[in-house]
Coordinates of C-alpha atoms and ligand atoms in Angstrom, one line a residue:
M1 CA -21.5 -47.9 -3.4
T2 CA -18.3 -49.3 -4.8
R3 CA -17.6 -51.5 -7.7
S4 CA -14.4 -53.2 -8.8
T5 CA -12.4 -51.2 -11.4
P6 CA -12.1 -53.0 -14.7
T7 CA -8.6 -54.2 -15.4
S8 CA -8.4 -54.0 -19.2
R9 CA -5.5 -52.0 -20.4
S10 CA -7.1 -51.3 -23.8
T11 CA -8.6 -47.8 -24.0
S12 CA -11.2 -49.1 -26.5
D13 CA -12.9 -50.9 -23.5
Y14 CA -13.8 -47.6 -21.9
V15 CA -15.8 -44.5 -22.7
I16 CA -15.4 -41.0 -21.4
A17 CA -18.8 -39.7 -20.4
T18 CA -20.2 -36.4 -19.2
M19 CA -23.4 -34.4 -18.8
G20 CA -24.4 -32.2 -21.7
S21 CA -23.6 -28.6 -20.5
H22 CA -20.8 -26.4 -19.1
T23 CA -17.6 -27.9 -20.5
A24 CA -19.0 -31.0 -22.3
L25 CA -18.0 -29.9 -25.8
Q26 CA -14.4 -29.6 -24.7
I27 CA -14.4 -32.8 -22.7
L28 CA -15.8 -34.8 -25.6
H29 CA -13.5 -33.2 -28.2
G30 CA -10.5 -33.9 -25.9
A31 CA -11.5 -37.6 -25.6
R32 CA -11.6 -37.8 -29.4
Q33 CA -8.2 -36.2 -29.7
E34 CA -6.8 -38.9 -27.5
G35 CA -8.5 -41.6 -29.5
M36 CA -11.0 -42.5 -26.8
R37 CA -14.7 -43.1 -27.3
N38 CA -17.1 -40.7 -25.6
L39 CA -20.7 -40.2 -24.7
V40 CA -22.8 -37.4 -23.4
V41 CA -26.0 -37.5 -21.4
C42 CA -28.3 -34.6 -22.3
K43 CA -31.6 -33.4 -21.0
K44 CA -34.1 -33.7 -23.9
G45 CA -34.0 -30.4 -25.9
T46 CA -30.4 -29.5 -25.0
E47 CA -28.6 -31.9 -27.4
R48 CA -28.4 -29.4 -30.2
A49 CA -24.8 -28.3 -29.6
Y50 CA -23.5 -31.8 -29.3
K51 CA -25.1 -32.9 -32.5
S52 CA -24.2 -29.7 -34.4
Y53 CA -20.5 -29.9 -33.5
G54 CA -20.3 -33.6 -34.1
V55 CA -18.2 -34.2 -31.0
A56 CA -20.1 -37.0 -29.4
D57 CA -20.0 -40.7 -30.3
E58 CA -23.2 -41.3 -28.5
I59 CA -25.9 -39.1 -27.0
I60 CA -28.1 -40.5 -24.3
L61 CA -31.3 -38.4 -23.7
V62 CA -33.1 -38.2 -20.4
D63 CA -36.3 -36.3 -19.5
D64 CA -34.8 -34.9 -16.4
W65 CA -31.7 -35.2 -14.2
S66 CA -33.8 -37.2 -11.7
A67 CA -33.4 -40.0 -14.3
W68 CA -29.6 -40.2 -14.0
E69 CA -29.8 -43.2 -11.8
A70 CA -32.1 -44.9 -14.3
I71 CA -29.4 -44.8 -17.0
E72 CA -26.5 -45.4 -14.7
G73 CA -26.7 -49.2 -15.3
E74 CA -26.0 -48.4 -19.0
L75 CA -23.0 -46.3 -18.1
V76 CA -21.6 -49.0 -15.9
K77 CA -22.1 -51.6 -18.6
R78 CA -20.1 -49.4 -21.1
N79 CA -17.3 -48.9 -18.6
A80 CA -18.0 -45.2 -18.7
I81 CA -15.7 -42.9 -16.8
I82 CA -17.7 -39.8 -15.7
I83 CA -16.0 -36.4 -15.9
P84 CA -17.7 -34.1 -13.4
H85 CA -18.1 -30.4 -14.2
G86 CA -19.9 -27.4 -12.7
S87 CA -23.4 -28.2 -14.1
F88 CA -22.9 -31.9 -13.2
I89 CA -22.3 -31.0 -9.5
A90 CA -25.0 -28.3 -9.6
Y91 CA -27.7 -30.6 -11.0
M92 CA -26.8 -33.8 -9.2
G93 CA -25.8 -32.5 -5.7
H94 CA -22.9 -34.1 -4.0
D95 CA -24.8 -36.8 -2.1
R96 CA -26.0 -38.3 -5.4
V97 CA -22.5 -38.0 -6.8
N98 CA -21.1 -39.8 -3.8
D99 CA -23.5 -42.7 -4.3
M100 CA -22.8 -43.0 -8.0
R101 CA -21.7 -46.5 -9.1
A102 CA -20.1 -45.5 -12.4
M103 CA -16.4 -44.7 -12.5
Y104 CA -15.7 -41.1 -11.5
F105 CA -12.6 -39.1 -12.5
G106 CA -11.5 -37.2 -9.4
T107 CA -11.8 -37.4 -5.6
K108 CA -15.4 -37.4 -4.6
G109 CA -14.6 -36.6 -1.0
I110 CA -13.3 -33.2 -2.0
L111 CA -16.8 -32.1 -3.1
E112 CA -18.0 -31.7 0.4
W113 CA -15.0 -29.5 1.2
E114 CA -15.6 -27.4 -1.9
S115 CA -19.3 -26.9 -1.5
D116 CA -19.3 -25.9 2.1
R117 CA -18.1 -22.3 2.5
T118 CA -16.7 -22.9 6.0
M119 CA -14.9 -26.1 5.1
E120 CA -13.6 -24.5 1.9
R121 CA -12.2 -21.6 3.9
Q122 CA -10.5 -23.9 6.4
W123 CA -8.8 -25.7 3.6
L124 CA -7.6 -22.6 1.8
E125 CA -6.5 -20.8 5.0
A126 CA -4.5 -23.9 6.0
A127 CA -2.8 -23.8 2.6
G128 CA -1.6 -20.3 3.5
L129 CA -3.7 -18.4 0.9
K130 CA -4.9 -14.9 1.3
L131 CA -8.7 -14.8 1.6
P132 CA -11.2 -11.9 1.7
R133 CA -12.5 -11.3 5.2
V134 CA -15.9 -12.7 6.1
F135 CA -18.6 -10.9 8.1
A136 CA -20.7 -13.1 10.3
T137 CA -23.7 -10.8 10.4
P138 CA -24.9 -7.8 8.3
E139 CA -24.6 -5.6 11.3
E140 CA -20.8 -6.0 11.3
I141 CA -20.4 -4.6 7.8
T142 CA -18.0 -1.7 8.0
K143 CA -16.6 -1.7 4.4
P144 CA -17.8 -2.7 0.9
V145 CA -18.9 -6.3 0.8
I146 CA -20.2 -8.8 -1.7
V147 CA -23.2 -10.8 -0.6
K148 CA -23.4 -14.3 -2.0
F149 CA -26.5 -16.6 -1.7
H150 CA -25.8 -20.2 -1.2
G151 CA -26.0 -22.2 -4.4
A152 CA -26.4 -19.0 -6.5
G153 CA -26.4 -20.2 -10.0
G154 CA -23.5 -18.6 -11.8
G155 CA -23.3 -15.5 -9.6
F156 CA -27.0 -14.7 -10.0
G157 CA -28.3 -12.6 -7.1
Y158 CA -24.9 -11.5 -5.7
F159 CA -25.0 -7.9 -4.7
V160 CA -22.6 -5.3 -3.2
A161 CA -23.3 -3.2 -0.1
R162 CA -21.2 -1.0 2.1
S163 CA -23.3 -0.7 5.3
P164 CA -25.8 -2.7 7.3
E165 CA -28.5 -0.3 6.0
Q166 CA -27.6 -0.9 2.4
F167 CA -27.5 -4.6 2.9
H168 CA -31.0 -4.6 4.2
E169 CA -32.2 -2.2 1.6
V170 CA -31.4 -4.8 -1.1
K171 CA -31.8 -8.0 0.7
D172 CA -35.2 -7.3 2.3
R173 CA -36.6 -5.8 -0.9
K174 CA -35.3 -8.3 -3.4
Y175 CA -34.5 -11.5 -1.5
P176 CA -36.8 -11.4 1.6
D177 CA -37.0 -15.2 1.9
Q178 CA -33.4 -16.1 1.2
N179 CA -31.4 -16.3 4.4
D180 CA -28.5 -18.6 3.5
Y181 CA -25.8 -16.2 2.4
A182 CA -22.2 -15.3 3.0
I183 CA -20.9 -11.7 3.4
Q184 CA -17.4 -11.3 2.0
E185 CA -15.2 -8.3 2.0
Y186 CA -15.3 -6.8 -1.5
I187 CA -11.8 -6.9 -2.9
V188 CA -11.0 -4.1 -5.3
G189 CA -8.9 -5.5 -8.1
V190 CA -9.2 -7.6 -11.2
P191 CA -10.7 -11.1 -11.2
I192 CA -8.4 -13.8 -12.4
Y193 CA -9.4 -17.5 -12.6
A194 CA -6.3 -19.7 -12.6
H195 CA -6.8 -23.2 -14.2
F196 CA -4.6 -25.9 -12.9
F197 CA -4.1 -29.6 -13.6
Q198 CA -2.6 -31.9 -11.0
S199 CA -1.5 -35.2 -12.4
A200 CA -2.3 -38.2 -10.1
L201 CA 0.1 -40.3 -12.1
T202 CA 3.2 -38.1 -12.1
G203 CA 2.5 -35.7 -9.1
A204 CA 3.2 -32.7 -11.4
L205 CA 1.2 -29.5 -11.2
E206 CA 0.5 -27.7 -14.5
I207 CA -1.0 -24.3 -15.1
M208 CA -3.3 -24.8 -18.1
S209 CA -4.7 -21.3 -18.6
F210 CA -6.4 -18.3 -17.1
D211 CA -9.7 -16.5 -17.8
K212 CA -11.8 -13.7 -16.5
R213 CA -15.6 -13.9 -16.6
Y214 CA -18.0 -11.9 -18.6
E215 CA -20.8 -11.1 -16.1
S216 CA -24.1 -9.3 -16.4
N217 CA -24.4 -6.5 -15.5
A218 CA -21.0 -6.0 -13.7
D219 CA -19.2 -5.9 -17.1
S220 CA -21.6 -3.4 -18.7
I221 CA -22.5 -0.8 -16.1
G222 CA -19.2 1.0 -16.7
R223 CA -20.7 1.9 -20.1
I224 CA -22.9 4.4 -18.6
K225 CA -22.0 7.4 -16.5
A226 CA -22.0 7.0 -12.7
E227 CA -24.7 9.6 -12.3
D228 CA -26.9 7.7 -14.8
Q229 CA -26.3 4.5 -12.8
L230 CA -27.4 6.3 -9.7
A231 CA -30.4 7.8 -11.4
A232 CA -31.5 4.4 -12.7
N233 CA -30.8 2.9 -9.3
I234 CA -28.9 0.0 -10.9
H235 CA -27.5 -2.7 -8.6
T236 CA -24.5 -4.6 -9.7
S237 CA -25.1 -8.3 -10.4
Y238 CA -22.7 -11.1 -11.4
T239 CA -24.6 -13.5 -13.7
I240 CA -22.1 -15.4 -15.7
V241 CA -22.6 -15.2 -19.4
G242 CA -19.3 -16.2 -20.9
N243 CA -15.5 -16.4 -20.3
I244 CA -12.7 -14.3 -21.7
P245 CA -9.1 -15.7 -22.0
V246 CA -6.3 -13.9 -20.1
V247 CA -2.6 -14.1 -20.1
I248 CA -1.1 -12.9 -16.8
R249 CA 1.9 -10.8 -16.1
E250 CA 4.8 -13.3 -16.3
S251 CA 6.3 -12.4 -13.0
L252 CA 3.0 -13.5 -11.3
L253 CA 3.4 -17.1 -12.5
P254 CA 5.6 -18.3 -9.7
A255 CA 3.0 -17.1 -7.1
F256 CA 0.2 -19.0 -8.9
F257 CA 2.3 -22.2 -9.0
T258 CA 3.0 -22.0 -5.3
M259 CA -0.6 -21.4 -4.5
G260 CA -1.7 -24.4 -6.5
E261 CA 0.9 -26.6 -4.9
R262 CA -0.1 -25.6 -1.4
V263 CA -3.7 -26.3 -2.1
V264 CA -2.9 -29.7 -3.5
E265 CA -0.6 -30.5 -0.5
E266 CA -3.2 -29.4 2.0
S267 CA -5.9 -31.4 0.3
K268 CA -4.2 -34.6 1.2
K269 CA -5.0 -33.9 4.9
L270 CA -8.7 -33.3 4.3
K271 CA -11.0 -35.8 6.0
G272 CA -12.7 -38.1 3.6
A273 CA -10.5 -37.0 0.7
E274 CA -7.4 -39.1 1.2
K275 CA -6.3 -39.2 -2.4
G276 CA -6.2 -35.4 -2.3
L277 CA -7.0 -33.0 -5.1
F278 CA -6.1 -34.2 -8.6
G279 CA -7.1 -33.5 -12.1
P280 CA -8.3 -30.0 -13.1
F281 CA -9.1 -27.3 -10.5
C282 CA -9.4 -23.6 -10.4
L283 CA -8.4 -20.9 -7.9
E284 CA -10.8 -17.9 -8.3
C285 CA -8.8 -14.8 -7.4
I286 CA -8.9 -11.1 -7.3
V287 CA -5.5 -9.4 -7.9
T288 CA -5.2 -5.9 -6.3
R289 CA -3.3 -2.9 -7.6
K290 CA -0.5 -3.9 -5.1
L291 CA -0.4 -7.3 -6.8
E292 CA -1.8 -9.1 -3.8
I293 CA -3.6 -12.2 -4.8
F294 CA -6.8 -12.9 -2.9
V295 CA -8.6 -16.3 -3.4
F296 CA -12.3 -16.2 -2.9
E297 CA -13.2 -19.7 -4.1
I298 CA -11.8 -23.0 -5.3
S299 CA -13.5 -25.2 -7.9
A300 CA -12.1 -28.8 -7.5
R301 CA -13.0 -29.8 -11.1
I302 CA -12.9 -28.5 -14.6
V303 CA -14.2 -24.9 -14.8
A304 CA -16.0 -23.3 -17.8
G305 CA -13.2 -20.7 -18.0
T306 CA -11.1 -23.4 -19.8
N307 CA -13.6 -23.3 -22.7
P308 CA -11.9 -20.6 -24.8
F309 CA -8.9 -23.0 -25.0
T310 CA -10.4 -25.9 -27.1
M311 CA -7.1 -25.9 -29.0
G312 CA -4.9 -25.1 -26.0
S313 CA -3.7 -21.9 -24.3
P314 CA -0.5 -20.0 -24.6
Y315 CA 0.7 -21.9 -21.6
S316 CA -0.3 -25.4 -22.8
W317 CA 1.4 -24.5 -26.1
L318 CA 4.7 -23.9 -24.2
K319 CA 4.4 -27.2 -22.5
Y320 CA 3.0 -29.5 -25.1
D321 CA 3.7 -28.0 -28.5
E322 CA 0.4 -29.5 -29.6
P323 CA -3.2 -28.5 -28.9
M324 CA -4.0 -29.4 -25.3
S325 CA -7.3 -28.3 -23.8
T326 CA -8.1 -29.2 -20.2
G327 CA -10.6 -31.7 -21.6
R328 CA -7.9 -33.3 -23.6
R329 CA -5.5 -33.3 -20.7
I330 CA -8.1 -35.2 -18.7
A331 CA -8.5 -37.8 -21.4
R332 CA -4.7 -38.1 -21.7
E333 CA -4.4 -38.8 -17.9
I334 CA -7.1 -41.4 -18.1
K335 CA -5.6 -43.0 -21.2
Q336 CA -2.1 -43.2 -19.5
A337 CA -3.7 -44.6 -16.4
I338 CA -5.6 -47.3 -18.4
E339 CA -2.5 -48.3 -20.4
G340 CA -0.3 -48.3 -17.3
G341 CA -2.7 -50.4 -15.3
K342 CA -3.3 -47.6 -12.9
L343 CA -6.9 -46.6 -13.6
Q344 CA -7.8 -46.8 -9.9
E345 CA -5.3 -44.0 -9.2
V346 CA -7.4 -41.5 -11.1
L347 CA -10.8 -42.6 -9.8
G348 CA -12.5 -41.4 -6.7
Ligands
AMP401 P1 -25.8 -24.3 -17.0 O1 -25.8 -25.8 -17.2 O2 -25.2 -23.5 -18.0 O3 -27.2 -23.8 -16.6 O4 -24.9 -24.1 -15.7 C1 -25.1 -24.8 -14.5 C2 -24.2 -24.2 -13.4 O5 -22.8 -24.3 -13.9 C3 -24.5 -22.8 -13.2 O6 -25.3 -22.7 -12.0 C4 -23.1 -22.2 -13.0 O7 -22.9 -22.1 -11.6 C5 -22.2 -23.1 -13.6 N1 -21.7 -22.5 -14.9 C6 -22.1 -22.7 -16.1 N2 -21.4 -22.0 -17.0 C7 -20.5 -21.4 -16.3 C8 -19.4 -20.5 -16.7 N3 -19.2 -20.1 -18.0 N4 -18.6 -20.0 -15.7 C9 -18.8 -20.4 -14.4 N5 -19.8 -21.2 -14.0 C10 -20.6 -21.7 -15.0
AMP402 P1 -18.4 -16.6 -7.9 O1 -19.7 -17.0 -8.4 O2 -18.2 -16.8 -6.4 O3 -17.3 -17.2 -8.7 O4 -18.2 -15.0 -8.0 C1 -18.8 -14.3 -9.1 C2 -18.1 -12.9 -9.3 O5 -18.2 -12.1 -8.1 C3 -16.6 -13.0 -9.5 O6 -16.3 -13.2 -10.9 C4 -16.1 -11.7 -9.1 O7 -16.3 -10.7 -10.1 C5 -17.1 -11.3 -8.0 N1 -16.5 -11.6 -6.7 C6 -16.7 -12.7 -5.9 N2 -16.1 -12.6 -4.7 C7 -15.5 -11.3 -4.7 C8 -14.8 -10.6 -3.7 N3 -14.6 -11.1 -2.5 N4 -14.4 -9.4 -4.0 C9 -14.7 -8.8 -5.2 N5 -15.4 -9.5 -6.2 C10 -15.8 -10.7 -5.9

């Protein structure tokens, strides 16, 4: 469903809105820093953080996310501009996001490309990025692989195997009923998540920051000896618990800029996503000891790895000389769009 975009050039006629989870604190704080009003929609019982940090002008409570549509009229009335994030997409699903009437920051059509592994791969390969090999069936496994269940919440349930037998040993025992998975070559290296911001207004690409994830138990099994791991029959899992800031080797920066640019360029050719990718996005990479950069996923929206940078990152300091989180960068883009009469350009 579409609605006409308001034409007011006064930022006070709009409110930046998001769902209470994931990166909401940063998004709300960033809106404040840019002098814009904000609101957060929380599931009852999860509003504590937004109250405690005092970052929200308004908190709307719902019993459940199925009630989103019931409050959407309120959001439309307030000229709310919705900022999507990981939890928003996870809880709403992309069909409901597509049907949303409230203003939406970003290109909705990209969501389908991002959430379908085959389409995502097509996009990233067309952009010339290096991707881990995929194995169509467990029987083809000839080297270490990582098995990812579709829609796995924050890495939960991922496991590593190095043969068809090992695959079945874990899958059949622990996840007998889950048959929607992808088998990806396990890349040995360090995970690096690169956070970009593509301005729809200026066409410029910025690198905002980098992070690595803090995952349970992948980040703790190294604390016990290999033989104890074997004795305890511990399987590696990747449940996301938090995020750790990273500054990368400076000579790698040009490669990351090029990768980001190619992904944006290629996004303009994606069916149903004519405006292309803009706003925040993240390339999820593994960098090997030979400094090859493999991309295993793209998130076409703000990622939680930007959360350590509420007051900016070393990179945003270089560019802005003032605190500039990704949340604030989004608000600034929206503010400039409103004031320049170009709001439609940042909405999807
Ligand atoms: P939550 O609202 O924290 O339960 O998260 C909802 C979804 O957002 C999860 O299924 C994750 O996929 C994603 N998510 C939440 N926090 C993070 C994070 N720190 N890093 C990556 N993904 C996250
Ligand atoms: P994801 O939920 O897809 O972002 O992945 C969760 C974690 O799994 C990442 O942080 C990595 O540590 C790990 N991972 C994902 N794909 C690969 C891969 N192809 N090779 C090695 N590690 C991976």
